[in-house]
C-alpha angles and dihedrals in degrees: 000000000000128000114262113259106213094210095049090044093050093052091045093050092047093059092039091056091043094058091043090057091045090051092058094040090053089080086071094045111101084356116211128201088254139356091208095111133064095243090063103030099033102032104027092246090300084268109119119126131209096281097048092041092053091057094040097049092041090049089048096052102036102057138175089262089055088054090052105032105043096057089037089063090053091045089054091051095249102155093201090063092102091061090101090066099058093038092058089048092051090044101067100059087050095053091042087066106043109021096070088057091051090048092050098050091042091050093047095045097034093242114171101183136031087247088060088059093048090051092050095043101045102023091228123132090185093056091044089051090050091053092047093046091050092049093051093043093051094044100053097067088043089060090045090056090057085060090051088057091050092048091053091055095044090051093054093043089055104264125103122007125126124330146098096262099095091176093062093035101049107019095087090054092048091051093048094051094041089059091045090051092048098053093040089053090049102041106022118199092347089074098062090038091059095040090050089073091061094040097052094041091053094046093049090048095047097047096044091049091046096052090049098042103039097060089056088059099039105045100272127289092294089056092047093052092044092051092048092046091051092047092051092043091051091050092049091050095047092044098040094121093046091049091048091053092049094250093121139015121241116251125229148140099239127046112253122247115275122005097025093051091051089051091049094048098042092045090051093049095043093048091049091053092046104046099079092042087072110101094230091059090050091047091056091048095049091052091071122100101229140014096248090064088066092055093046090052092047085059095044102040095075084080084077089053088058089051090048091055090053090047092054089055090063089071090060090045089055089057091049090048090057096244108174117194131147091216110057089205088073095054098092098043088047091049092056092047093050102041105033137059115266095254093055092043088054089051091052092048090051091050091054095047094045085047086063096048097058099053093036090056093047092045093051091048092049093049090047091051090053091052093048101044103032104031111019098038096032097049112009109035112010091173095055114148124228090259092050090050091051091048091051092050093048092052092043091052089056092050092048092054093044091049092051090049093052089044092060097040097045102038133052114271090237088063092058091047092049092050090051089055087053090047091065091050092048098046092049088065090068092063098091094054096042108033101028088040089062089065106031142010093205093116113085115239094235091048090053090051091050091048091050091051093049093046092049093048096045094046092048094048092047092051092045091054092051109099124208118253109276092009107086094174095052128098138218091031095154147332100252130068144142116301108260135185116193090341094309118119109231095174134027091209115106112241129188108256091221092062095048090047089050092052090051089046091054093045092054091045092053094047092043091051092054090049093049091048091049091051091045093235113180110264095199128230126298110229093194131081124220091244090057090075093060099037122124131196110294096018113136117252122249107220103191120093128222129208110309091238093053120129119232116238115262117238 
């Protein structure tokens, strides 16, 4: 643990207190008559325009853990570390196509969660419950990882770290998340929306200054890459025997030909397909006031991908700067402390921590909405009023945050990271019901449920059987591996487990649909109308219903 620098700490505390005040004031921003309904508390009144949505969605996707973990991969010599850059580039054309349709049908039918849409589309409480369960399960470790990012900063500032004094070690984290829980409870989605302005402004400022300033201190970018290349080459040479025996992974800046490139490509594609399946991403989208805002943001959000590329470069700069840490997650906070003046280091630390607050708040709200709409109201209290729904979500959001806090404090950090890897695999299995369901109802509801179950099971087992490098008896060592069928390797190329599980999911859903059709199993009733998928704010509702297997028009 480092000594506390009073200047860095003062700057950090100033911005921390600023966003805390903004979080509580957000209840008065775009003030509604009442926040005692999910449209207002959980979706910000469905009123955000292009500017607010750009900050909110960007703040939701690019988290504190992104700030810490992406450059940490490059610092550790993991050549696939840049995968986050192409996946966010591939992502936006995909969401440009399908998210406006999800916004339209959700606006028309007052859906709050993706599981609401699945219930209305396929008339299946079991499938809706599966989607809600998956969303909550995948979101919890994501929130926990925001805490990991905060812990890394607190450790470098001088708080936290190792030791027996739990009061000194964990109290700052308790205080931070207690305040986050309080203003999220009070202001709902308006709190992270308002704080996102501060968070994104700070992150843009910090990263742009860093990529301009650091090369002047480290011999330019050519010198930075040369230093990193030499450091990785030296490691590979000194550890050649260990690498050959599988006890360590080779380090490098570019994925090797063959297996590593397949891992890089499949991980990028799978992550792109998964990101907007997460409930917190959908929550941010549904908070906008019309469908064209989604398309504008799909065109504008790649600016964050540019920022992400610059951010990744900081991991290489940390190698060139001679940063030595056992935990790669500490590399970037340590880089700012070593290379910058205390006041700017404090600014960077504040940017990372605030970068955790925004997504953590949205994630907890999204998970709480899933609990309220698709478990509490669907199975426990079907007659719940709007006020009761809002109360349930507020309480659930507190429990989600508290659970994530205990998760991080009581369990090893590697466990949270491993579960987040699983989260991507899990959430990808909701794609057939959500995304394909936006275009066709051909799949049978029971076949979709069977496909989801098989995909979840296969992806989890595959990840469980993946050992960490140098630890052959360990589990959950990564999210890519050779393609296997019944334990037999059919390809040496490394494939993202989420993609292979998705293919299996779709295969079961197709076969199951043919079987259900052949047996004349009831397909349920479609509660949506084809025009719902193209509707914008203010459009009149069409009340007649077509055949339940009808396909919505494509815009």
